[in-house]
PDB file of C-alpha atoms in Angstrom:
ATOM      1  CA  UNK Y   1     -22.468   3.008   1.737  1.00 41.00           C
ATOM      2  CA  UNK Y   2     -22.004   6.768   1.633  1.00 37.00           C
ATOM      3  CA  UNK Y   3     -18.833   8.024   3.332  1.00 40.00           C
ATOM      4  CA  UNK Y   4     -16.884  11.258   3.686  1.00 35.00           C
ATOM      5  CA  UNK Y   5     -13.434  11.270   5.327  1.00 44.00           C
ATOM      6  CA  UNK Y   6     -12.803  14.991   4.881  1.00 43.00           C
ATOM      7  CA  UNK Y   7     -14.656  18.209   4.125  1.00 43.00           C
ATOM      8  CA  UNK Y   8     -13.661  19.965   0.895  1.00 41.00           C
ATOM      9  CA  UNK Y   9     -13.909  23.731   0.464  1.00 41.00           C
ATOM     10  CA  UNK Y  10     -13.555  25.496  -2.910  1.00 41.00           C
ATOM     11  CA  UNK Y  11     -10.851  27.998  -1.892  1.00 48.00           C
ATOM     12  CA  UNK Y  12      -9.250  25.964   0.893  1.00 55.00           C
ATOM     13  CA  UNK Y  13      -5.621  26.359   1.883  1.00 67.00           C
ATOM     14  CA  UNK Y  14      -3.382  23.349   1.105  1.00 78.00           C
ATOM     15  CA  UNK Y  15      -4.218  21.919   4.547  1.00 94.00           C
ATOM     16  CA  UNK Y  16      -2.536  19.622   7.031  1.00 96.00           C
ATOM     17  CA  UNK Y  17      -1.337  16.028   7.267  1.00 96.00           C
ATOM     18  CA  UNK Y  18      -0.658  13.739  10.228  1.00 97.00           C
ATOM     19  CA  UNK Y  19       2.684  11.922  10.432  1.00 97.00           C
ATOM     20  CA  UNK Y  20       3.276   9.070  12.887  1.00 97.00           C
ATOM     21  CA  UNK Y  21       6.396   6.965  13.387  1.00 98.00           C
ATOM     22  CA  UNK Y  22       6.506   3.776  15.439  1.00 98.00           C
ATOM     23  CA  UNK Y  23       8.324   0.525  16.103  1.00 98.00           C
ATOM     24  CA  UNK Y  24       6.056  -2.099  17.621  1.00 97.00           C
ATOM     25  CA  UNK Y  25       7.797  -5.129  16.081  1.00 97.00           C
ATOM     26  CA  UNK Y  26      11.512  -5.045  16.954  1.00 98.00           C
ATOM     27  CA  UNK Y  27      12.301  -5.072  20.680  1.00 97.00           C
ATOM     28  CA  UNK Y  28      16.058  -5.156  19.976  1.00 95.00           C
ATOM     29  CA  UNK Y  29      16.093  -1.865  18.092  1.00 91.00           C
ATOM     30  CA  UNK Y  30      17.512   1.515  19.087  1.00 90.00           C
ATOM     31  CA  UNK Y  31      14.026   2.444  20.319  1.00 95.00           C
ATOM     32  CA  UNK Y  32      10.525   0.971  20.487  1.00 96.00           C
ATOM     33  CA  UNK Y  33       6.932   2.167  20.689  1.00 97.00           C
ATOM     34  CA  UNK Y  34       5.223   5.269  19.349  1.00 97.00           C
ATOM     35  CA  UNK Y  35       8.100   7.605  18.538  1.00 97.00           C
ATOM     36  CA  UNK Y  36       6.564  10.614  16.803  1.00 98.00           C
ATOM     37  CA  UNK Y  37       3.121  12.022  16.144  1.00 97.00           C
ATOM     38  CA  UNK Y  38       2.965  15.392  14.419  1.00 97.00           C
ATOM     39  CA  UNK Y  39       0.694  17.620  12.371  1.00 97.00           C
ATOM     40  CA  UNK Y  40       2.418  19.082   9.308  1.00 97.00           C
ATOM     41  CA  UNK Y  41       1.218  22.102   7.354  1.00 97.00           C
ATOM     42  CA  UNK Y  42       1.189  21.235   3.666  1.00 97.00           C
ATOM     43  CA  UNK Y  43       3.117  23.547   1.361  1.00 96.00           C
ATOM     44  CA  UNK Y  44       2.737  23.727  -2.445  1.00 95.00           C
ATOM     45  CA  UNK Y  45       4.507  20.811  -4.161  1.00 95.00           C
ATOM     46  CA  UNK Y  46       5.033  18.882  -0.909  1.00 97.00           C
ATOM     47  CA  UNK Y  47       5.300  15.096  -1.249  1.00 96.00           C
ATOM     48  CA  UNK Y  48       4.447  12.511   1.400  1.00 96.00           C
ATOM     49  CA  UNK Y  49       8.191  12.091   2.023  1.00 97.00           C
ATOM     50  CA  UNK Y  50       8.620  15.844   2.409  1.00 97.00           C
ATOM     51  CA  UNK Y  51       5.887  15.773   5.066  1.00 98.00           C
ATOM     52  CA  UNK Y  52       7.706  13.005   6.967  1.00 98.00           C
ATOM     53  CA  UNK Y  53      10.994  14.930   6.712  1.00 97.00           C
ATOM     54  CA  UNK Y  54       9.314  18.147   7.917  1.00 98.00           C
ATOM     55  CA  UNK Y  55       7.782  16.354  10.935  1.00 98.00           C
ATOM     56  CA  UNK Y  56      11.131  14.766  11.815  1.00 98.00           C
ATOM     57  CA  UNK Y  57      13.055  18.028  11.387  1.00 98.00           C
ATOM     58  CA  UNK Y  58      10.576  19.849  13.638  1.00 97.00           C
ATOM     59  CA  UNK Y  59      10.990  17.173  16.349  1.00 98.00           C
ATOM     60  CA  UNK Y  60      14.767  16.886  16.019  1.00 98.00           C
ATOM     61  CA  UNK Y  61      14.513  13.297  14.741  1.00 97.00           C
ATOM     62  CA  UNK Y  62      17.004  12.150  12.093  1.00 97.00           C
ATOM     63  CA  UNK Y  63      15.557  10.467   8.992  1.00 97.00           C
ATOM     64  CA  UNK Y  64      17.317   9.151   5.891  1.00 97.00           C
ATOM     65  CA  UNK Y  65      15.677   8.480   2.538  1.00 95.00           C
ATOM     66  CA  UNK Y  66      12.279  10.155   2.949  1.00 94.00           C
ATOM     67  CA  UNK Y  67      12.431  12.784   0.208  1.00 92.00           C
ATOM     68  CA  UNK Y  68      12.272  12.215  -3.553  1.00 91.00           C
ATOM     69  CA  UNK Y  69      15.855  13.503  -3.830  1.00 90.00           C
ATOM     70  CA  UNK Y  70      16.896  10.719  -1.431  1.00 92.00           C
ATOM     71  CA  UNK Y  71      14.843   8.058  -3.219  1.00 89.00           C
ATOM     72  CA  UNK Y  72      11.544   8.239  -1.294  1.00 90.00           C
ATOM     73  CA  UNK Y  73      12.212   5.071   0.711  1.00 94.00           C
ATOM     74  CA  UNK Y  74      13.179   5.510   4.374  1.00 97.00           C
ATOM     75  CA  UNK Y  75      16.298   3.597   5.401  1.00 97.00           C
ATOM     76  CA  UNK Y  76      16.935   4.940   8.915  1.00 97.00           C
ATOM     77  CA  UNK Y  77      15.103   6.837  11.650  1.00 98.00           C
ATOM     78  CA  UNK Y  78      17.148   7.907  14.677  1.00 97.00           C
ATOM     79  CA  UNK Y  79      19.505   4.938  14.509  1.00 96.00           C
ATOM     80  CA  UNK Y  80      16.959   2.220  13.655  1.00 98.00           C
ATOM     81  CA  UNK Y  81      17.855   1.047  10.153  1.00 97.00           C
ATOM     82  CA  UNK Y  82      16.707  -1.341   7.481  1.00 97.00           C
ATOM     83  CA  UNK Y  83      18.170  -4.786   8.190  1.00 97.00           C
ATOM     84  CA  UNK Y  84      18.656  -4.262  11.940  1.00 98.00           C
ATOM     85  CA  UNK Y  85      15.913  -6.800  12.687  1.00 98.00           C
ATOM     86  CA  UNK Y  86      16.893  -9.315   9.993  1.00 97.00           C
ATOM     87  CA  UNK Y  87      16.978  -9.646   6.231  1.00 97.00           C
ATOM     88  CA  UNK Y  88      13.273  -8.790   5.744  1.00 96.00           C
ATOM     89  CA  UNK Y  89      13.251  -5.874   8.211  1.00 97.00           C
ATOM     90  CA  UNK Y  90      12.925  -2.211   7.456  1.00 97.00           C
ATOM     91  CA  UNK Y  91      10.716   0.854   7.271  1.00 97.00           C
ATOM     92  CA  UNK Y  92       7.252   0.578   5.748  1.00 96.00           C
ATOM     93  CA  UNK Y  93       5.011   3.541   5.006  1.00 96.00           C
ATOM     94  CA  UNK Y  94       1.256   3.639   4.670  1.00 95.00           C
ATOM     95  CA  UNK Y  95      -0.917   6.572   3.688  1.00 94.00           C
ATOM     96  CA  UNK Y  96      -4.464   6.431   5.024  1.00 92.00           C
ATOM     97  CA  UNK Y  97      -3.974   2.737   5.918  1.00 92.00           C
ATOM     98  CA  UNK Y  98      -2.692   1.800   2.449  1.00 93.00           C
ATOM     99  CA  UNK Y  99       0.818   0.425   1.914  1.00 93.00           C
ATOM    100  CA  UNK Y 100       1.996   1.901  -1.368  1.00 80.00           C
ATOM    101  CA  UNK Y 101       5.101   0.015  -2.479  1.00 77.00           C
ATOM    102  CA  UNK Y 102       6.089   2.977  -4.686  1.00 82.00           C
ATOM    103  CA  UNK Y 103       7.545   4.982  -1.799  1.00 88.00           C
ATOM    104  CA  UNK Y 104       6.673   8.441  -0.521  1.00 94.00           C
ATOM    105  CA  UNK Y 105       6.927  10.399  -3.792  1.00 93.00           C
ATOM    106  CA  UNK Y 106       3.189  11.106  -4.272  1.00 94.00           C
ATOM    107  CA  UNK Y 107       1.852  14.564  -3.387  1.00 95.00           C
ATOM    108  CA  UNK Y 108       0.536  14.851   0.168  1.00 96.00           C
ATOM    109  CA  UNK Y 109      -3.135  15.801   0.392  1.00 94.00           C
ATOM    110  CA  UNK Y 110      -5.167  17.568   3.048  1.00 93.00           C
ATOM    111  CA  UNK Y 111      -6.172  15.122   5.763  1.00 91.00           C
ATOM    112  CA  UNK Y 112      -3.606  12.434   4.844  1.00 93.00           C
ATOM    113  CA  UNK Y 113      -2.299  10.212   7.627  1.00 94.00           C
ATOM    114  CA  UNK Y 114       1.232   9.053   6.845  1.00 96.00           C
ATOM    115  CA  UNK Y 115       2.239   6.199   9.116  1.00 96.00           C
ATOM    116  CA  UNK Y 116       5.873   5.039   9.101  1.00 97.00           C
ATOM    117  CA  UNK Y 117       6.380   1.725  10.909  1.00 97.00           C
ATOM    118  CA  UNK Y 118       9.248  -0.698  11.389  1.00 98.00           C
ATOM    119  CA  UNK Y 119       8.595  -4.210  10.092  1.00 97.00           C
ATOM    120  CA  UNK Y 120      10.406  -7.493  10.616  1.00 97.00           C
ATOM    121  CA  UNK Y 121       8.626  -9.215   7.717  1.00 95.00           C
ATOM    122  CA  UNK Y 122       8.502  -6.799   4.739  1.00 92.00           C
ATOM    123  CA  UNK Y 123       5.221  -5.452   6.125  1.00 94.00           C
ATOM    124  CA  UNK Y 124       3.503  -8.804   6.733  1.00 94.00           C
ATOM    125  CA  UNK Y 125       3.538  -8.125  10.468  1.00 96.00           C
ATOM    126  CA  UNK Y 126       1.845  -4.744   9.835  1.00 96.00           C
ATOM    127  CA  UNK Y 127      -0.986  -5.897   7.552  1.00 94.00           C
ATOM    128  CA  UNK Y 128       0.794  -5.667   4.170  1.00 94.00           C
ATOM    129  CA  UNK Y 129       0.143  -9.289   3.207  1.00 91.00           C
ATOM    130  CA  UNK Y 130       1.852 -11.119   0.327  1.00 89.00           C
ATOM    131  CA  UNK Y 131       1.586 -14.730   1.629  1.00 86.00           C
ATOM    132  CA  UNK Y 132      -0.376 -16.996   1.873  1.00 92.00           C
ATOM    133  CA  UNK Y 133      -1.907 -16.236  -1.518  1.00 94.00           C
ATOM    134  CA  UNK Y 134      -5.517 -16.470  -0.260  1.00 94.00           C
ATOM    135  CA  UNK Y 135      -4.814 -13.694   2.259  1.00 93.00           C
ATOM    136  CA  UNK Y 136      -2.816 -11.686  -0.304  1.00 91.00           C
ATOM    137  CA  UNK Y 137      -5.845 -11.741  -2.619  1.00 94.00           C
ATOM    138  CA  UNK Y 138      -8.402 -10.933   0.096  1.00 94.00           C
ATOM    139  CA  UNK Y 139     -10.058  -7.627  -0.887  1.00 93.00           C
ATOM    140  CA  UNK Y 140     -12.619  -7.482   1.927  1.00 92.00           C
ATOM    141  CA  UNK Y 141     -12.814  -4.998   4.782  1.00 93.00           C
ATOM    142  CA  UNK Y 142     -11.687  -6.056   8.246  1.00 93.00           C
ATOM    143  CA  UNK Y 143     -13.254  -3.061   9.986  1.00 92.00           C
ATOM    144  CA  UNK Y 144     -15.496  -0.066   9.363  1.00 90.00           C
ATOM    145  CA  UNK Y 145     -15.491   2.647  12.000  1.00 88.00           C
ATOM    146  CA  UNK Y 146     -17.290   5.974  12.423  1.00 88.00           C
ATOM    147  CA  UNK Y 147     -16.672   8.697  14.985  1.00 87.00           C
ATOM    148  CA  UNK Y 148     -20.341   8.436  16.030  1.00 86.00           C
ATOM    149  CA  UNK Y 149     -23.643   6.954  14.947  1.00 92.00           C
ATOM    150  CA  UNK Y 150     -25.220   3.507  15.082  1.00 94.00           C
ATOM    151  CA  UNK Y 151     -24.453   0.979  12.337  1.00 94.00           C
ATOM    152  CA  UNK Y 152     -27.046  -1.700  11.563  1.00 95.00           C
ATOM    153  CA  UNK Y 153     -26.395  -4.545  11.257  1.00 95.00           C
ATOM    154  CA  UNK Y 154     -23.100  -4.775  13.150  1.00 94.00           C
ATOM    155  CA  UNK Y 155     -20.067  -4.825  10.837  1.00 94.00           C
ATOM    156  CA  UNK Y 156     -19.205  -8.153   9.237  1.00 94.00           C
ATOM    157  CA  UNK Y 157     -16.832  -8.486   6.260  1.00 91.00           C
ATOM    158  CA  UNK Y 158     -19.413 -10.603   4.387  1.00 91.00           C
ATOM    159  CA  UNK Y 159     -22.195  -7.993   4.774  1.00 92.00           C
ATOM    160  CA  UNK Y 160     -22.364  -5.300   2.096  1.00 87.00           C
ATOM    161  CA  UNK Y 161     -25.466  -3.261   2.967  1.00 90.00           C
ATOM    162  CA  UNK Y 162     -25.717  -1.161   6.128  1.00 90.00           C
ATOM    163  CA  UNK Y 163     -27.719   1.641   7.621  1.00 92.00           C
ATOM    164  CA  UNK Y 164     -25.907   4.278   9.700  1.00 92.00           C
ATOM    165  CA  UNK Y 165     -28.170   6.306  11.964  1.00 93.00           C
ATOM    166  CA  UNK Y 166     -26.773   9.724  12.892  1.00 93.00           C
ATOM    167  CA  UNK Y 167     -27.987  12.325  15.384  1.00 91.00           C
ATOM    168  CA  UNK Y 168     -30.114  15.135  13.940  1.00 91.00           C
ATOM    169  CA  UNK Y 169     -28.035  18.077  12.714  1.00 90.00           C
ATOM    170  CA  UNK Y 170     -24.974  16.005  11.816  1.00 89.00           C
ATOM    171  CA  UNK Y 171     -23.013  17.768   9.080  1.00 86.00           C
ATOM    172  CA  UNK Y 172     -19.633  15.988   9.236  1.00 83.00           C
ATOM    173  CA  UNK Y 173     -18.638  12.402   9.774  1.00 83.00           C
ATOM    174  CA  UNK Y 174     -15.251  10.717  10.100  1.00 79.00           C
ATOM    175  CA  UNK Y 175     -15.177   7.331   8.387  1.00 84.00           C
ATOM    176  CA  UNK Y 176     -12.349   4.796   8.720  1.00 82.00           C
ATOM    177  CA  UNK Y 177     -12.649   1.741   6.463  1.00 88.00           C
ATOM    178  CA  UNK Y 178      -9.820  -0.759   6.980  1.00 89.00           C
ATOM    179  CA  UNK Y 179      -8.930  -3.369   4.358  1.00 92.00           C
ATOM    180  CA  UNK Y 180      -8.116  -6.933   5.423  1.00 93.00           C
ATOM    181  CA  UNK Y 181      -4.912  -6.633   3.375  1.00 92.00           C
ATOM    182  CA  UNK Y 182      -3.535  -3.109   3.612  1.00 92.00           C
ATOM    183  CA  UNK Y 183      -1.969  -3.473   0.148  1.00 92.00           C
ATOM    184  CA  UNK Y 184      -5.463  -2.681  -1.171  1.00 92.00           C
ATOM    185  CA  UNK Y 185      -6.681   0.885  -0.988  1.00 87.00           C
ATOM    186  CA  UNK Y 186     -10.144   1.746   0.339  1.00 86.00           C
ATOM    187  CA  UNK Y 187     -11.526   5.061  -0.883  1.00 78.00           C
ATOM    188  CA  UNK Y 188     -14.559   6.476   0.892  1.00 76.00           C
ATOM    189  CA  UNK Y 189     -16.625   8.871  -1.204  1.00 73.00           C
ATOM    190  CA  UNK Y 190     -19.700  11.030  -1.001  1.00 71.00           C
ATOM    191  CA  UNK Y 191     -22.586   9.994  -3.244  1.00 66.00           C
ATOM    192  CA  UNK Y 192     -25.652  12.192  -3.244  1.00 49.00           C
ATOM    193  CA  UNK Y 193     -26.837  15.183  -1.205  1.00 41.00           C
TER     194      UNK Y 193
END
């Protein structure tokens, strides 16, 4: 499968990243639902946590713990804190649908989608699966989406060969592969002309 999530240019500016913040798991929290969606201009040396902090600052949303100086692990967003929903509750962050348990200290890259979500189960309720072991070890895809085109055969996690038919003149394509367990990273790439 040949995929390309972004277009690279030789002398491109640092680019932009998308930051989203939501709470879809804890109805008893300070707030629920989609709370923030923002585009952040990347600056030299910016980390993923810096991007979250910049998006929150721009929107007037308080955030604690996002930057490397603060540890890179979010502990509170506008009054909704780790532990409010129980012992396993807190803020989980994924970058491009991958839960990196190392925090938000990696450099942000052009086109990154940083999603910060509240979890009641250390991410298990968001797709970051540790138990049962058979699900924790599942490295298959649960979905494969394109912004347009016709995929044959229809997606199935046990099928590994596909044909994607695109309209004539297509020069860009958005590809979203989604792992069954979001603790595993899926990396689309371009292979060939």
